[in-house]
Structure formats: C-alpha cells, structure tokens
PDB file of N, CA and C in Angstrom:
ATOM      1  N   GLN H  18      27.031  48.937  41.649  1.00 67.00           N
ATOM      2  CA  GLN H  18      27.869  48.878  40.442  1.00 67.00           C
ATOM      3  C   GLN H  18      27.028  48.495  39.219  1.00 67.00           C
ATOM      4  N   LEU H  19      26.173  47.480  39.395  1.00 77.00           N
ATOM      5  CA  LEU H  19      25.333  47.045  38.281  1.00 77.00           C
ATOM      6  C   LEU H  19      24.339  48.135  37.897  1.00 77.00           C
ATOM      7  N   VAL H  20      23.830  48.829  38.909  1.00 81.00           N
ATOM      8  CA  VAL H  20      22.858  49.891  38.628  1.00 81.00           C
ATOM      9  C   VAL H  20      23.512  50.971  37.777  1.00 81.00           C
ATOM     10  N   ARG H  21      24.743  51.308  38.129  1.00 85.00           N
ATOM     11  CA  ARG H  21      25.453  52.347  37.389  1.00 85.00           C
ATOM     12  C   ARG H  21      25.666  51.909  35.937  1.00 85.00           C
ATOM     13  N   ILE H  22      26.054  50.642  35.746  1.00 82.00           N
ATOM     14  CA  ILE H  22      26.273  50.132  34.388  1.00 82.00           C
ATOM     15  C   ILE H  22      24.964  50.176  33.603  1.00 82.00           C
ATOM     16  N   GLY H  23      23.872  49.771  34.250  1.00 86.00           N
ATOM     17  CA  GLY H  23      22.573  49.808  33.586  1.00 86.00           C
ATOM     18  C   GLY H  23      22.198  51.225  33.205  1.00 86.00           C
ATOM     19  N   PHE H  24      22.492  52.170  34.093  1.00 84.00           N
ATOM     20  CA  PHE H  24      22.185  53.571  33.812  1.00 84.00           C
ATOM     21  C   PHE H  24      22.971  54.056  32.602  1.00 84.00           C
ATOM     22  N   PHE H  25      24.246  53.685  32.566  1.00 85.00           N
ATOM     23  CA  PHE H  25      25.077  54.130  31.444  1.00 85.00           C
ATOM     24  C   PHE H  25      24.631  53.481  30.139  1.00 85.00           C
ATOM     25  N   LYS H  26      24.214  52.189  30.222  1.00 89.00           N
ATOM     26  CA  LYS H  26      23.729  51.512  29.014  1.00 89.00           C
ATOM     27  C   LYS H  26      22.492  52.218  28.491  1.00 89.00           C
ATOM     28  N   GLU H  27      21.573  52.535  29.395  1.00 88.00           N
ATOM     29  CA  GLU H  27      20.339  53.224  29.005  1.00 88.00           C
ATOM     30  C   GLU H  27      20.667  54.592  28.420  1.00 88.00           C
ATOM     31  N   PHE H  28      21.605  55.293  29.066  1.00 87.00           N
ATOM     32  CA  PHE H  28      22.008  56.617  28.592  1.00 87.00           C
ATOM     33  C   PHE H  28      22.612  56.512  27.196  1.00 87.00           C
ATOM     34  N   GLU H  29      23.463  55.505  26.991  1.00 90.00           N
ATOM     35  CA  GLU H  29      24.087  55.310  25.681  1.00 90.00           C
ATOM     36  C   GLU H  29      23.031  55.039  24.627  1.00 90.00           C
ATOM     37  N   ARG H  30      22.049  54.200  24.977  1.00 91.00           N
ATOM     38  CA  ARG H  30      20.998  53.861  24.021  1.00 91.00           C
ATOM     39  C   ARG H  30      20.220  55.115  23.632  1.00 91.00           C
ATOM     40  N   ARG H  31      19.913  55.937  24.628  1.00 91.00           N
ATOM     41  CA  ARG H  31      19.190  57.180  24.352  1.00 91.00           C
ATOM     42  C   ARG H  31      20.026  58.090  23.461  1.00 91.00           C
ATOM     43  N   GLU H  32      21.319  58.181  23.768  1.00 92.00           N
ATOM     44  CA  GLU H  32      22.204  59.027  22.973  1.00 92.00           C
ATOM     45  C   GLU H  32      22.222  58.551  21.522  1.00 92.00           C
ATOM     46  N   VAL H  33      22.311  57.236  21.331  1.00 90.00           N
ATOM     47  CA  VAL H  33      22.343  56.683  19.973  1.00 90.00           C
ATOM     48  C   VAL H  33      21.037  56.990  19.260  1.00 90.00           C
ATOM     49  N   GLN H  34      19.910  56.838  19.961  1.00 92.00           N
ATOM     50  CA  GLN H  34      18.613  57.128  19.352  1.00 92.00           C
ATOM     51  C   GLN H  34      18.527  58.598  18.967  1.00 92.00           C
ATOM     52  N   ASN H  35      18.950  59.471  19.868  1.00 92.00           N
ATOM     53  CA  ASN H  35      18.929  60.905  19.565  1.00 92.00           C
ATOM     54  C   ASN H  35      19.792  61.206  18.353  1.00 92.00           C
ATOM     55  N   TRP H  36      20.965  60.551  18.311  1.00 92.00           N
ATOM     56  CA  TRP H  36      21.889  60.768  17.207  1.00 92.00           C
ATOM     57  C   TRP H  36      21.264  60.323  15.889  1.00 92.00           C
ATOM     58  N   LEU H  37      20.597  59.157  15.909  1.00 92.00           N
ATOM     59  CA  LEU H  37      19.948  58.656  14.701  1.00 92.00           C
ATOM     60  C   LEU H  37      18.838  59.596  14.262  1.00 92.00           C
ATOM     61  N   VAL H  38      18.023  60.042  15.220  1.00 93.00           N
ATOM     62  CA  VAL H  38      16.913  60.940  14.897  1.00 93.00           C
ATOM     63  C   VAL H  38      17.450  62.241  14.326  1.00 93.00           C
ATOM     64  N   GLU H  39      18.510  62.766  14.946  1.00 94.00           N
ATOM     65  CA  GLU H  39      19.109  64.010  14.448  1.00 94.00           C
ATOM     66  C   GLU H  39      19.606  63.816  13.014  1.00 94.00           C
ATOM     67  N   GLY H  40      20.254  62.690  12.760  1.00 92.00           N
ATOM     68  CA  GLY H  40      20.759  62.422  11.419  1.00 92.00           C
ATOM     69  C   GLY H  40      19.634  62.347  10.400  1.00 92.00           C
ATOM     70  N   ILE H  41      18.547  61.652  10.765  1.00 93.00           N
ATOM     71  CA  ILE H  41      17.407  61.528   9.857  1.00 93.00           C
ATOM     72  C   ILE H  41      16.790  62.891   9.613  1.00 93.00           C
ATOM     73  N   LEU H  42      16.626  63.676  10.680  1.00 93.00           N
ATOM     74  CA  LEU H  42      16.012  64.996  10.538  1.00 93.00           C
ATOM     75  C   LEU H  42      16.857  65.890   9.644  1.00 93.00           C
ATOM     76  N   SER H  43      18.181  65.848   9.830  1.00 93.00           N
ATOM     77  CA  SER H  43      19.037  66.709   9.008  1.00 93.00           C
ATOM     78  C   SER H  43      18.978  66.263   7.551  1.00 93.00           C
ATOM     79  N   ARG H  44      18.883  64.947   7.317  1.00 93.00           N
ATOM     80  CA  ARG H  44      18.755  64.460   5.939  1.00 93.00           C
ATOM     81  C   ARG H  44      17.456  64.944   5.325  1.00 93.00           C
ATOM     82  N   VAL H  45      16.379  64.860   6.108  1.00 92.00           N
ATOM     83  CA  VAL H  45      15.072  65.298   5.603  1.00 92.00           C
ATOM     84  C   VAL H  45      15.110  66.788   5.299  1.00 92.00           C
ATOM     85  N   ARG H  46      15.738  67.556   6.209  1.00 92.00           N
ATOM     86  CA  ARG H  46      15.842  69.000   5.979  1.00 92.00           C
ATOM     87  C   ARG H  46      16.624  69.278   4.700  1.00 92.00           C
ATOM     88  N   CYS H  47      17.717  68.544   4.496  1.00 90.00           N
ATOM     89  CA  CYS H  47      18.518  68.731   3.285  1.00 90.00           C
ATOM     90  C   CYS H  47      17.680  68.421   2.053  1.00 90.00           C
ATOM     91  N   LEU H  48      16.902  67.330   2.106  1.00 89.00           N
ATOM     92  CA  LEU H  48      16.065  66.962   0.970  1.00 89.00           C
ATOM     93  C   LEU H  48      15.043  68.041   0.688  1.00 89.00           C
ATOM     94  N   ILE H  49      14.413  68.558   1.748  1.00 88.00           N
ATOM     95  CA  ILE H  49      13.373  69.575   1.575  1.00 88.00           C
ATOM     96  C   ILE H  49      13.971  70.833   0.966  1.00 88.00           C
ATOM     97  N   THR H  50      15.105  71.282   1.501  1.00 89.00           N
ATOM     98  CA  THR H  50      15.722  72.502   0.973  1.00 89.00           C
ATOM     99  C   THR H  50      16.181  72.263  -0.459  1.00 89.00           C
ATOM    100  N   PHE H  51      16.700  71.067  -0.739  1.00 87.00           N
ATOM    101  CA  PHE H  51      17.151  70.751  -2.094  1.00 87.00           C
ATOM    102  C   PHE H  51      15.973  70.778  -3.060  1.00 87.00           C
ATOM    103  N   GLN H  52      14.838  70.185  -2.647  1.00 86.00           N
ATOM    104  CA  GLN H  52      13.665  70.143  -3.519  1.00 86.00           C
ATOM    105  C   GLN H  52      13.128  71.542  -3.764  1.00 86.00           C
ATOM    106  N   SER H  53      13.073  72.362  -2.716  1.00 86.00           N
ATOM    107  CA  SER H  53      12.552  73.719  -2.898  1.00 86.00           C
ATOM    108  C   SER H  53      13.502  74.530  -3.780  1.00 86.00           C
ATOM    109  N   LYS H  54      14.812  74.294  -3.623  1.00 86.00           N
ATOM    110  CA  LYS H  54      15.784  75.003  -4.462  1.00 86.00           C
ATOM    111  C   LYS H  54      15.619  74.584  -5.922  1.00 86.00           C
ATOM    112  N   SER H  55      15.493  73.275  -6.167  1.00 84.00           N
ATOM    113  CA  SER H  55      15.337  72.810  -7.543  1.00 84.00           C
ATOM    114  C   SER H  55      14.005  73.295  -8.106  1.00 84.00           C
ATOM    115  N   HIS H  56      12.987  73.413  -7.255  1.00 81.00           N
ATOM    116  CA  HIS H  56      11.696  73.938  -7.706  1.00 81.00           C
ATOM    117  C   HIS H  56      11.856  75.394  -8.131  1.00 81.00           C
ATOM    118  N   GLU H  57      12.597  76.151  -7.339  1.00 82.00           N
ATOM    119  CA  GLU H  57      12.857  77.550  -7.695  1.00 82.00           C
ATOM    120  C   GLU H  57      13.587  77.627  -9.034  1.00 82.00           C
ATOM    121  N   LEU H  58      14.560  76.743  -9.229  1.00 79.00           N
ATOM    122  CA  LEU H  58      15.297  76.731 -10.491  1.00 79.00           C
ATOM    123  C   LEU H  58      14.366  76.394 -11.646  1.00 79.00           C
ATOM    124  N   ASN H  59      13.494  75.394 -11.444  1.00 77.00           N
ATOM    125  CA  ASN H  59      12.568  75.001 -12.502  1.00 77.00           C
ATOM    126  C   ASN H  59      11.648  76.153 -12.870  1.00 77.00           C
ATOM    127  N   THR H  60      11.104  76.838 -11.865  1.00 79.00           N
ATOM    128  CA  THR H  60      10.192  77.947 -12.150  1.00 79.00           C
ATOM    129  C   THR H  60      10.961  79.085 -12.812  1.00 79.00           C
ATOM    130  N   ALA H  61      12.241  79.220 -12.489  1.00 74.00           N
ATOM    131  CA  ALA H  61      13.039  80.280 -13.105  1.00 74.00           C
ATOM    132  C   ALA H  61      13.291  79.963 -14.576  1.00 74.00           C
ATOM    133  N   PHE H  62      13.434  78.670 -14.901  1.00 74.00           N
ATOM    134  CA  PHE H  62      13.750  78.284 -16.275  1.00 74.00           C
ATOM    135  C   PHE H  62      12.511  78.050 -17.134  1.00 74.00           C
ATOM    136  N   GLU H  63      11.345  77.944 -16.511  1.00 72.00           N
ATOM    137  CA  GLU H  63      10.132  77.624 -17.263  1.00 72.00           C
ATOM    138  C   GLU H  63       9.850  78.611 -18.400  1.00 72.00           C
ATOM    139  N   PRO H  64       9.891  79.915 -18.143  1.00 68.00           N
ATOM    140  CA  PRO H  64       9.612  80.859 -19.236  1.00 68.00           C
ATOM    141  C   PRO H  64      10.596  80.697 -20.390  1.00 68.00           C
ATOM    142  N   VAL H  65      11.855  80.422 -20.057  1.00 65.00           N
ATOM    143  CA  VAL H  65      12.871  80.254 -21.097  1.00 65.00           C
ATOM    144  C   VAL H  65      12.541  79.027 -21.943  1.00 65.00           C
ATOM    145  N   LEU H  66      12.158  77.923 -21.277  1.00 63.00           N
ATOM    146  CA  LEU H  66      11.841  76.700 -22.001  1.00 63.00           C
ATOM    147  C   LEU H  66      10.600  76.899 -22.860  1.00 63.00           C
ATOM    148  N   GLU H  67       9.588  77.573 -22.328  1.00 66.00           N
ATOM    149  CA  GLU H  67       8.358  77.792 -23.091  1.00 66.00           C
ATOM    150  C   GLU H  67       8.630  78.692 -24.289  1.00 66.00           C
ATOM    151  N   GLY H  68       9.498  79.688 -24.096  1.00 62.00           N
ATOM    152  CA  GLY H  68       9.815  80.588 -25.202  1.00 62.00           C
ATOM    153  C   GLY H  68      10.600  79.869 -26.287  1.00 62.00           C
ATOM    154  N   GLY H  69      11.406  78.883 -25.893  1.00 56.00           N
ATOM    155  CA  GLY H  69      12.238  78.191 -26.867  1.00 56.00           C
ATOM    156  C   GLY H  69      11.435  77.246 -27.738  1.00 56.00           C
ATOM    157  N   SER H  70      10.364  76.654 -27.216  1.00 49.00           N
ATOM    158  CA  SER H  70       9.606  75.671 -27.988  1.00 49.00           C
ATOM    159  C   SER H  70       8.652  76.350 -28.958  1.00 49.00           C
TER     160      SER H  70
END
C-alpha cells in the first residue's frame, strides 16, 4: 500500500514538473513569435518612418 502511494506521489511530482516545463516552453514560444512578429512590423514600417523624417 505504501509503495503504491509513493509511486503515485512520484508520478504526480513528475506530472507537475512536466506541466510547469510545458507552460514555460509555451510562454517562451509565445514571446519568440511575438518578438519576431513585432520585428517584422518594425521592418515593414521602417521605410515609412525614414521617408517621413
């Protein structure tokens, strides 16, 4: 009985760690895509800004 509880505790801990890692990775991916998108926008607007000044 104790072995089973220990196994489930370990499994839960692993699940939580995986969940945290997945969350961090998805946040990082969102940041990267957001930065590349904003970079694309900046490069798209650069000629307009240079022409205006």
